[in-house]
């Protein structure tokens, strides 16, 4: 049986690679007997269609993996769900009504289904292949890998039919309130993952109904759709208790968050770069000092290699500025950077009336504690640069930032147990939310998110990082997204504190 499956799988890979090269048939070529679910779904144009050799252009069978599990009594009774990625490596799924037979198939069962003579139709909002009976299904293997698409609610909402009947993982999902002890997931619950919301539907008679509502968790499940007026709405149903995974990593409220920066003002960068932050509580920096550390990882920056002291590496790799005076009110912006206090380098508007907590002439003076003077604090192109804000001024290789953000991905930033530590925020996780393994550094595990460089350089972009941080829940309910408007020499402070684009604190 295994040899048969290997041959089938090898043929499937070959057929898939040929199909991905072109949509036309070559003279003398043979059509694969297997059609991908991607192609099956594209046959449906709003009304039932007979599946046969003509409509499937010479194919007659489907080779797919079962993802449904009826042991939790939370999926539609009698419905088998299968998925494949045969076409263009795009994972797609479809439902097959089988009655009681559906319960006999388990996740990871590899099946071949003869489709010649069946019907494709959307019934009760769900695209289905009808008229399939046991004689049409051949099980060729068990315990095959079952892949869950790691995605987010915004992507599902944008293209619900692409995810319909597939297994997805929604990570770092939380409620719009703090769950109380005793609250369970039974019914329809709205989950926010920082990109949007989705309903997770749990039947009252399922084995999942009495599971607790967790402050933060991963939700694995099959995506369904429904029509509401002119919109298609996606929702998720978990299969068994294993599909709900509580996340216990500590997500503390940062005292300050990164909301923007100007790394490449139009003209000289020397002593003109600056960073924008927002206080999430009233801060008196004389009583509660902070520090801002930047990292620049150009190939020629010394010391070379992996940063053995992390953010405290110093030299041309990291540079520290202390914040030891001034105040910032909760929800207001404050700034750290060069001493010139201009919005866009020489000849531009002064913004010295902004709340500058710390200015430092990084072009002529070494960092406060570590860092060699430089005319370019934050790079304009090339390898990774980063910004981190710490509570306190004693930053070591073990210090964890209040907030952190990275641009680009190149350079020797992690390896041999060394790297730049991250904070638990909307971009990074100290513990991998999928594997639950530790990943303390940027570029370790799933910590690969970064902001791209603006192009062209020396144009005068300002990097807004707009999102929503929920103070009541203590988490990002809308992940930060970069908006980079072009500033002019005549731009004013209000242009970089525009509430339409800036990060917001919500309650």
C-alpha angles and dihedrals in degrees: 000000000000091000090051091052093048090054091048092047092049091051090047092054091049092047091047093051091050092047091052092055097062143344094231129085120241120227109266094015122129122230113237113247087223123080122195122239088237089064093042092054091049090058091068112092101170102293137064116284130195113237112221141131091283099049092041091047096239100325121112110175144058123219110196147140124252115240101170123101117186096184090095094053091225101111126078107282115256095012122127118200122201133172140189140174098212096128116067089330088284112146112227133166140200138192124238120193107222105154115217090349090073091073092060093067121080133199109278096032108137110216139182114209124195105224100179105120098016128117131236114211142146109243124179089350095307126108107232141178105224133196094042115143134176093271090063095054125080118185108211103172145002134218095027116162113281110207123208115200110236101220142135137246094254092058092047092049091049095053109015096165091056089062099035113124093006129115112250136180118219107192131201092015118171140169127258086245136036108268117236122223109275097029111130134197097242112133128013114334126185113227126194120201098178093267100066139300138288134182117245107203121205123180115232092231095050126106088245097057097095097044111124124255106249125210088231130004147147116254119206116186151116120285120234130183136213134185117243111180104300096343134086110222122199125211135173135233121195118218107211139354089272089069092070113072119180116220113217100179112127114253104187123186108260114229090220133018134200111251105165149331144198109224098159113036117183103270128006117009093198108119091343103093120101144173131221124216137176125221115226091195136020106285128195101191092197089062097032109029123197136186135214120214126190128194128206117187107186111156091249095050114115139260088044125210128038115347100258093189096038112215089358094059093109125180110091091329104070134017128193131207119186123223106207107143140042131044138255125200121224111277095015132116126248131181140223125185147081123354098245095082097205124142096226112011126273118357094021135112118294115240096180088124089070119099099275107182095177134010123182131176096233091175094066104020135060120239122275101264098351141006133084119248113266139177091219113049096172119031124244097210143351125042131021124302125179146188126213133175120205133190105239131018099254101092117178136168088273097051116119116211125235086227136354139187132184134200120209127347111245131108135052098304104140137021145103090036094305129112149110111296119233134211126231100261140126092293105035142038128200088207117041106249091214106039095024088224121140115262106170099167140066110264092021117118111329094345094108101114114121143157117254122236118260116246136244101032124231090031098118105249120171116209110226114189104200121187142119125259114195109216093191094054095034094228145091109270092177116034117228117264124192120244113181115190121182111249125210129215086254095052116124137214092266088063091067096038097052107147090211092069105021128096114270133209110223132187 
